PDB file of C-alpha atoms in Angstrom:
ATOM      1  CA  UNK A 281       0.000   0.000   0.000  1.00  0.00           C
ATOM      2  CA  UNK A 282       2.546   2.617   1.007  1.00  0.00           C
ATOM      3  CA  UNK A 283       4.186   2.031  -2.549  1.00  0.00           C
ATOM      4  CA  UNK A 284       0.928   2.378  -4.242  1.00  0.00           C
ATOM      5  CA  UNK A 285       0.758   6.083  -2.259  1.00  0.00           C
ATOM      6  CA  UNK A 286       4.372   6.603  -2.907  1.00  0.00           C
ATOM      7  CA  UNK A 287       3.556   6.323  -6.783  1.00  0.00           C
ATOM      8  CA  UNK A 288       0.272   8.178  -6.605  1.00  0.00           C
ATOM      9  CA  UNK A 289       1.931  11.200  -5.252  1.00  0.00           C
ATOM     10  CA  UNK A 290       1.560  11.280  -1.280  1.00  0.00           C
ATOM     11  CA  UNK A 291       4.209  12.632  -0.300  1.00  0.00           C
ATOM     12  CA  UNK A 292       4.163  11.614   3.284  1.00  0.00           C
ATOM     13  CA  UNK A 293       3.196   7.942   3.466  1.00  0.00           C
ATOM     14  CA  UNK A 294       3.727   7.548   6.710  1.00  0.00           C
ATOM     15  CA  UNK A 295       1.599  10.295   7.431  1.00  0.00           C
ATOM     16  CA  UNK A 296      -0.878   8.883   5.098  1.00  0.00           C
ATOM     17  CA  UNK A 297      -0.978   5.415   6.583  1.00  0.00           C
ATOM     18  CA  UNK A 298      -1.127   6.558  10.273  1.00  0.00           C
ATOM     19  CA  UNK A 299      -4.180   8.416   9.607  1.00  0.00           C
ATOM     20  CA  UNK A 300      -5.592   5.349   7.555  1.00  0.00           C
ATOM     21  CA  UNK A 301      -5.098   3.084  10.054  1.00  0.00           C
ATOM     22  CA  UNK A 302      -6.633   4.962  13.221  1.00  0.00           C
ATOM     23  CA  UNK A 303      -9.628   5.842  10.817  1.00  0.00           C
ATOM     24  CA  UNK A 304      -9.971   2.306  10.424  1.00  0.00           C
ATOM     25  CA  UNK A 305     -10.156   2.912   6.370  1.00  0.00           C
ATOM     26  CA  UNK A 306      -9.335  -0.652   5.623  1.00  0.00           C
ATOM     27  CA  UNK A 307     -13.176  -1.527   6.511  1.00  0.00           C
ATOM     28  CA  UNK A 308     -14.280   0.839   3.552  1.00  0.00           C
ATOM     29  CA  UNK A 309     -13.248  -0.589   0.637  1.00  0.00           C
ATOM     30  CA  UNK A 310     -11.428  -4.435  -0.360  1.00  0.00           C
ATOM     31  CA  UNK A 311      -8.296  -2.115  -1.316  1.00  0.00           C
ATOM     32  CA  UNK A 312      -8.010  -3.254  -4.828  1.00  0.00           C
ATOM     33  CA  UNK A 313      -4.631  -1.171  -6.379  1.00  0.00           C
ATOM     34  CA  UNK A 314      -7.571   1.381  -7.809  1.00  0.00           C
ATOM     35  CA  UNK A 315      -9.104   2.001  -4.788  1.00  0.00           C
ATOM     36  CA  UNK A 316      -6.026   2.635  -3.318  1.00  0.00           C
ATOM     37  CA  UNK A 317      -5.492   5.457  -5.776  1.00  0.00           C
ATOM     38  CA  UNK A 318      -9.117   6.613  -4.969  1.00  0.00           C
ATOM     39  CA  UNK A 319      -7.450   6.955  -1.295  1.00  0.00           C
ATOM     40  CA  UNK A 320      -4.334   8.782  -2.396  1.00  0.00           C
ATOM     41  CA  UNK A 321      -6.266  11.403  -4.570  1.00  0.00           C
ATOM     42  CA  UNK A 322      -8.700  12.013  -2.023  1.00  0.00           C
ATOM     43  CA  UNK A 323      -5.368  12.638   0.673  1.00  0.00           C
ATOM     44  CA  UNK A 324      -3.706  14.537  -1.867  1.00  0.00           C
ATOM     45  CA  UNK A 325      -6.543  17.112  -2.416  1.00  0.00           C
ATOM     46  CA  UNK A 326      -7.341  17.387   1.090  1.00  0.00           C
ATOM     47  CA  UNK A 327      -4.423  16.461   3.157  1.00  0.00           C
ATOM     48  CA  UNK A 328      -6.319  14.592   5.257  1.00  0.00           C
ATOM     49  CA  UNK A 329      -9.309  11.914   5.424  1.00  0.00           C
ATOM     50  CA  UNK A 330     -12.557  12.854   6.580  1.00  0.00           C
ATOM     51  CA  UNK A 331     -15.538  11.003   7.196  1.00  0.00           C
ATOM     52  CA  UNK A 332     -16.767   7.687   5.588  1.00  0.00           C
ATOM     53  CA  UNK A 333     -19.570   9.553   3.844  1.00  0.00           C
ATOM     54  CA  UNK A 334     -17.494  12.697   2.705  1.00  0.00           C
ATOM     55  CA  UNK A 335     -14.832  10.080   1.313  1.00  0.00           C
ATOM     56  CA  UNK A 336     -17.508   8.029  -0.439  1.00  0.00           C
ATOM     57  CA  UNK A 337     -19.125  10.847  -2.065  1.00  0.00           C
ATOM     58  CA  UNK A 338     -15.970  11.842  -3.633  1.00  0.00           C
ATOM     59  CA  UNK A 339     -15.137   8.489  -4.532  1.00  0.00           C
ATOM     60  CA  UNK A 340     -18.564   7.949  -6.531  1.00  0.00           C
ATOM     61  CA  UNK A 341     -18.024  11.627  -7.943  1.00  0.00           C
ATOM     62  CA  UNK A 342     -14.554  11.257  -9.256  1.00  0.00           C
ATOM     63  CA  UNK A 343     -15.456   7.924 -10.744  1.00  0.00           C
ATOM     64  CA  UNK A 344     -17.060  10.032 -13.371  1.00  0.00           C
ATOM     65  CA  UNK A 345     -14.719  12.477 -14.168  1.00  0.00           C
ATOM     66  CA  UNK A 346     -13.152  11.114 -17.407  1.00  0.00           C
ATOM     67  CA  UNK A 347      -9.659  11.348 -16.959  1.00  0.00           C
ATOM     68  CA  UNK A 348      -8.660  10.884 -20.986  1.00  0.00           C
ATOM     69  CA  UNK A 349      -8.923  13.988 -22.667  1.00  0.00           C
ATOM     70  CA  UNK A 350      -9.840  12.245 -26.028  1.00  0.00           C
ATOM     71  CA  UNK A 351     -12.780  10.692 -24.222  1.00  0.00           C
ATOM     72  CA  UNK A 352     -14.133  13.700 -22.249  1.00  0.00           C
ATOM     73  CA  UNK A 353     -15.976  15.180 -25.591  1.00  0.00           C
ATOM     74  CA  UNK A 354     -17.030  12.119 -25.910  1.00  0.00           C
ATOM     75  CA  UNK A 355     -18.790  11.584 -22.492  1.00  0.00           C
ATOM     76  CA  UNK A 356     -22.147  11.780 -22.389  1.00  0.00           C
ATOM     77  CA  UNK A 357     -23.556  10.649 -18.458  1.00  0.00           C
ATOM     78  CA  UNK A 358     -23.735  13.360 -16.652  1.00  0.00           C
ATOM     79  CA  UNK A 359     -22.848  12.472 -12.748  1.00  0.00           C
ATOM     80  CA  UNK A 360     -26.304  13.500 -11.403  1.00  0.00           C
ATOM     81  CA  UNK A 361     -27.677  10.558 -13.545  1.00  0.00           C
ATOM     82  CA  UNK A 362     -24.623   8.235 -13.553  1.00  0.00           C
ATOM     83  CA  UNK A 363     -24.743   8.592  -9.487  1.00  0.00           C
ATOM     84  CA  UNK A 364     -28.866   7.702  -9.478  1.00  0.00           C
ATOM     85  CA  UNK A 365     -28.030   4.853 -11.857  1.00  0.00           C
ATOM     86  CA  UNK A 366     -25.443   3.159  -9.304  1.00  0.00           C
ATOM     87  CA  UNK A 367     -27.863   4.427  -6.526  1.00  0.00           C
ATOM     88  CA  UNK A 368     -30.482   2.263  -7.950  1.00  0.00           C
ATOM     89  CA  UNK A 369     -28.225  -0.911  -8.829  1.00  0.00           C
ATOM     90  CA  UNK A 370     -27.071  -1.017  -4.781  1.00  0.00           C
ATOM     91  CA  UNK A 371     -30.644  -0.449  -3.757  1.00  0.00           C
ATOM     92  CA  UNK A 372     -31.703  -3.583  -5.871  1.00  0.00           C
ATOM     93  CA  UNK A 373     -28.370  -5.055  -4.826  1.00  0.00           C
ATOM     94  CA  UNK A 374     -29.509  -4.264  -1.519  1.00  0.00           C
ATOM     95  CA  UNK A 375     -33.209  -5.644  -1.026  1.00  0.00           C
ATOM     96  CA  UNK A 376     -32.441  -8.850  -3.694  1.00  0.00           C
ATOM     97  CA  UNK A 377     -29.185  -9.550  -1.853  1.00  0.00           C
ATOM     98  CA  UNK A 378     -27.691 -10.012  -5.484  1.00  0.00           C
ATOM     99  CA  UNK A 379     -24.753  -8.243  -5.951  1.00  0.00           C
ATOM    100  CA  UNK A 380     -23.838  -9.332  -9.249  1.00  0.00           C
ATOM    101  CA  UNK A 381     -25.786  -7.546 -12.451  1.00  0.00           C
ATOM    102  CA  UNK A 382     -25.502  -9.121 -15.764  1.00  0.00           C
ATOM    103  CA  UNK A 383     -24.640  -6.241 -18.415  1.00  0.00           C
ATOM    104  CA  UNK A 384     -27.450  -5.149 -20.252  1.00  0.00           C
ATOM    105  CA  UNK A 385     -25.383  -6.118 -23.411  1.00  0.00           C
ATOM    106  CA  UNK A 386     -25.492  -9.648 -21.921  1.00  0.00           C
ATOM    107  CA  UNK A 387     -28.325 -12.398 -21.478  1.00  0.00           C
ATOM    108  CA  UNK A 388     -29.469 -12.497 -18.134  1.00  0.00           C
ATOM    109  CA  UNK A 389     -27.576 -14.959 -15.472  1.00  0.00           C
ATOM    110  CA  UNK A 390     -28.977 -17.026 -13.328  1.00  0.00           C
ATOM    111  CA  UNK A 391     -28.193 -15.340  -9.783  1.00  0.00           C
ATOM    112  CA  UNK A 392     -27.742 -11.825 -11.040  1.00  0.00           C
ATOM    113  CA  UNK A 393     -30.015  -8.709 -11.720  1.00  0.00           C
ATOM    114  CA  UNK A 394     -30.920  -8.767 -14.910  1.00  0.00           C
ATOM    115  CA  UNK A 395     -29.230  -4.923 -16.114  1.00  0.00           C
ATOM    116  CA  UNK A 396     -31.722  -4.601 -18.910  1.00  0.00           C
ATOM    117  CA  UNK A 397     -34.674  -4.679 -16.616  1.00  0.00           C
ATOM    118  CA  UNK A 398     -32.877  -2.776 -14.153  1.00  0.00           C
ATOM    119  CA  UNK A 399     -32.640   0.546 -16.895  1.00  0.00           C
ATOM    120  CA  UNK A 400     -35.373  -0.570 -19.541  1.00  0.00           C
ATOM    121  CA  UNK A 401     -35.828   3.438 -19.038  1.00  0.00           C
ATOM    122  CA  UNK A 402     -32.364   4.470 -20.487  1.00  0.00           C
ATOM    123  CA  UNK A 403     -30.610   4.639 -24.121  1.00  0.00           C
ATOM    124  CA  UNK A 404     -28.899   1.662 -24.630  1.00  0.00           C
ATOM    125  CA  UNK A 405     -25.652   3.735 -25.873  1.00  0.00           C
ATOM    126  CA  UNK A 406     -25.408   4.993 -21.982  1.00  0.00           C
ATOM    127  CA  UNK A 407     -24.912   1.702 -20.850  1.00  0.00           C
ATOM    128  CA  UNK A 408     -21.028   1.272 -21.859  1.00  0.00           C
ATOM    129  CA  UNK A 409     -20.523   4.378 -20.076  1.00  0.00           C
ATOM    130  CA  UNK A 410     -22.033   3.701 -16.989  1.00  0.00           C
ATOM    131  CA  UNK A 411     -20.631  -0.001 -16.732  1.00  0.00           C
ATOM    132  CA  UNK A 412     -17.045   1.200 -17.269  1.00  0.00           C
ATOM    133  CA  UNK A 413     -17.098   2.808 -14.281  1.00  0.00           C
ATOM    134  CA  UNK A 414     -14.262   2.013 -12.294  1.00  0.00           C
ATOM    135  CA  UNK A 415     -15.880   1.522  -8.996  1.00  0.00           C
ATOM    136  CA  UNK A 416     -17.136  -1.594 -10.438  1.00  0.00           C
ATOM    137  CA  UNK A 417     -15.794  -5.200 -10.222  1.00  0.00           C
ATOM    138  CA  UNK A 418     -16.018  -7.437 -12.878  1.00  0.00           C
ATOM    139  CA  UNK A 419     -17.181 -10.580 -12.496  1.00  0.00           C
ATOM    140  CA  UNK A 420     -16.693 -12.669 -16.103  1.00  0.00           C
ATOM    141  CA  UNK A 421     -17.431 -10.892 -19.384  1.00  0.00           C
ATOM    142  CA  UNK A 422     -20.877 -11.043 -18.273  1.00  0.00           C
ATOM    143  CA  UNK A 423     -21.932  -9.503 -14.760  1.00  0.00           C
ATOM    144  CA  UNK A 424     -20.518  -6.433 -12.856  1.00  0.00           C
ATOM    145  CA  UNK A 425     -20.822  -5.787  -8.990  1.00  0.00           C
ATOM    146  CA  UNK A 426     -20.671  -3.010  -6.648  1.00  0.00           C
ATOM    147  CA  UNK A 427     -17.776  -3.240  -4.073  1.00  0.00           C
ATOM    148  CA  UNK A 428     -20.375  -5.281  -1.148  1.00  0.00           C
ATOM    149  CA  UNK A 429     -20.247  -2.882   2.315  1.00  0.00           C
ATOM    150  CA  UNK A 430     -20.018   0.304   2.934  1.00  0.00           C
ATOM    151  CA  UNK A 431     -20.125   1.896  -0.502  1.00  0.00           C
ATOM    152  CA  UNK A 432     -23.152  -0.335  -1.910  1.00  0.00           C
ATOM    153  CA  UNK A 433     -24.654   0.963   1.397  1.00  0.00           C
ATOM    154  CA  UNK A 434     -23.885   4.156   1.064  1.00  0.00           C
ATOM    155  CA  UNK A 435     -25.582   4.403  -2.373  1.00  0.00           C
ATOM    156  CA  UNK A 436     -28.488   2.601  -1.771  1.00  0.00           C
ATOM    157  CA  UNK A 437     -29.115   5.128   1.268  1.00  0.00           C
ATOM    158  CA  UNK A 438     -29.109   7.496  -1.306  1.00  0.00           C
ATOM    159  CA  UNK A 439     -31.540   5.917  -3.127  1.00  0.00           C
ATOM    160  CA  UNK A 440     -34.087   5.582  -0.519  1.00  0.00           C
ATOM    161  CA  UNK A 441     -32.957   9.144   0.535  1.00  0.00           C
ATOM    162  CA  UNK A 442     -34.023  10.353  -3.055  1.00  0.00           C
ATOM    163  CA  UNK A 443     -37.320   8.589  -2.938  1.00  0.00           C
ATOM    164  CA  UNK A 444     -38.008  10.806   0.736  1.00  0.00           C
ATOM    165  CA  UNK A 445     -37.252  13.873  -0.408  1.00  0.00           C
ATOM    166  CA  UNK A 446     -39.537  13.493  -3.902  1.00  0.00           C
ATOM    167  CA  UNK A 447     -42.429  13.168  -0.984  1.00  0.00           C
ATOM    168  CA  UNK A 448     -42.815   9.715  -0.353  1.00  0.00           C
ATOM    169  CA  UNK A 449     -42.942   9.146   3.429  1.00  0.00           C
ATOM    170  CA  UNK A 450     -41.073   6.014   5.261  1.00  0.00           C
ATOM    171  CA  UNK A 451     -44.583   4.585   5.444  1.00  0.00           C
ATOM    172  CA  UNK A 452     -44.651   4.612   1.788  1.00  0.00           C
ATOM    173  CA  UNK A 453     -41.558   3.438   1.086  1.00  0.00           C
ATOM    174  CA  UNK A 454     -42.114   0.217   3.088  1.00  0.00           C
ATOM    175  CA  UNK A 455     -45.423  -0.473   1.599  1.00  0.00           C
ATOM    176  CA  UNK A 456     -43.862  -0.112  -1.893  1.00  0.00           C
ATOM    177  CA  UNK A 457     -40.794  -2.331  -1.009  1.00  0.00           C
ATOM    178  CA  UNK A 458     -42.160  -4.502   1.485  1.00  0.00           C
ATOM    179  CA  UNK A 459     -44.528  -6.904   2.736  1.00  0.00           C
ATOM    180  CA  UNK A 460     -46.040  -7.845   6.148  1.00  0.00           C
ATOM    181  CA  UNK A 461     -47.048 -11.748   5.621  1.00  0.00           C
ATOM    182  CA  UNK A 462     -50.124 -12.157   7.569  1.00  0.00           C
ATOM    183  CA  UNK A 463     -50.047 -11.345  11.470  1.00  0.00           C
ATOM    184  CA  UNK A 464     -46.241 -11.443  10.964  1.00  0.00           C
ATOM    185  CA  UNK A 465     -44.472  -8.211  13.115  1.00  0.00           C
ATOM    186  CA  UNK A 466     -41.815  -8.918  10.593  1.00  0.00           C
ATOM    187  CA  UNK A 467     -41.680  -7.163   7.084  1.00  0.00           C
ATOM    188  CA  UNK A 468     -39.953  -9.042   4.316  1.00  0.00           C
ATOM    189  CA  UNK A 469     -38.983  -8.053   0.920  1.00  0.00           C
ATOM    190  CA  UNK A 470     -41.201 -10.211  -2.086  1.00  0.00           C
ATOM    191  CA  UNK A 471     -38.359 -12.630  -3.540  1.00  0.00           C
ATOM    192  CA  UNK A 472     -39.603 -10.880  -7.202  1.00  0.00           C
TER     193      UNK A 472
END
């Protein structure tokens, strides 16, 4: 990790991985080599770490910031929809428990969200864009998942945040999401 840093451009590593251990980082993110670099960038701008939720929102945010200058004309998500379109795959990775998605230029796996059902709304020429996002893991040539924890959580809070403020009250919500089976005191989510 502190080489990773070193080549990303901390310039105090030690510094860096003091401050990453006592924030107890490590519990954020599996620490693939990108995410890593997600860490340095974010230290490097603010010379410091703050909190899990400022740190996530700037990961999501610079995930679509297109870095090649040839591509940037060609970009066409904006981040206000490209962060509501990952919002809504951790929500359904979130109530299904699925965290794989099959790419909507794929047929549908058995196990997975199916990603063409998931945005039968958009333009299928959006969908390369959004899937090369690099907060993604790939899983095959086939399916995609969200980093499992506290980023899918973080996004799918966001989701159900969205859905509050457009006016639909927590009672709402749960009747649209959930059922109560019976005289259960439990409220499930349907397996469709």
């Amino acid at each position: 990790m502190a080489a990773l840093a070193a080549a990303e451009g901390v310039e105090d590593v030690d510094a860096f991985l003091q401050r990453f251990e006592e924030d107890e980082l490590y519990n954020l993110l599996d620490l693939r080599p990108r995410d890593v670099r997600l860490f340095a960038q974010y230290w490097n701008k603010h010379h410091a770490f703050g909190s899990w939720t400022e740190i996530l929102a700037d990961f999501v945010e610079t995930s679509f910031v297109e870095l090649n200058p040839a591509h940037q004309v060609k970009q066409e998500l904006s981040l206000e929809r490209g962060l509501a379109a990952l919002s809504r795959i951790a929500a359904a990775s979130v109530l299904t428990r699925q965290p794989h998605i099959t790419l909507p230029t794929s047929a549908p796996l058995p196990g997975a969200l199916d990603g063409r059902k998931l945005f039968a709304d958009w333009e299928p020429r959006l969908f390369g864009e959004l899937f090369a996002n690099g907060l993604f893991v790939h899983k095959g040539e086939a399916a995609v998942q969200l980093p499992q924890g506290a980023l899918t959580d973080y996004l799918a809070a966001r989701w159900f945040a969205a859905r509050s403020r457009m006016g639909m009250s927590a009672q709402d919500l749960r009747d649209a999401l959930f059922v109560q089976v019976f005289d259960e005191a439990r409220w499930r989510v349907p397996v469709s």
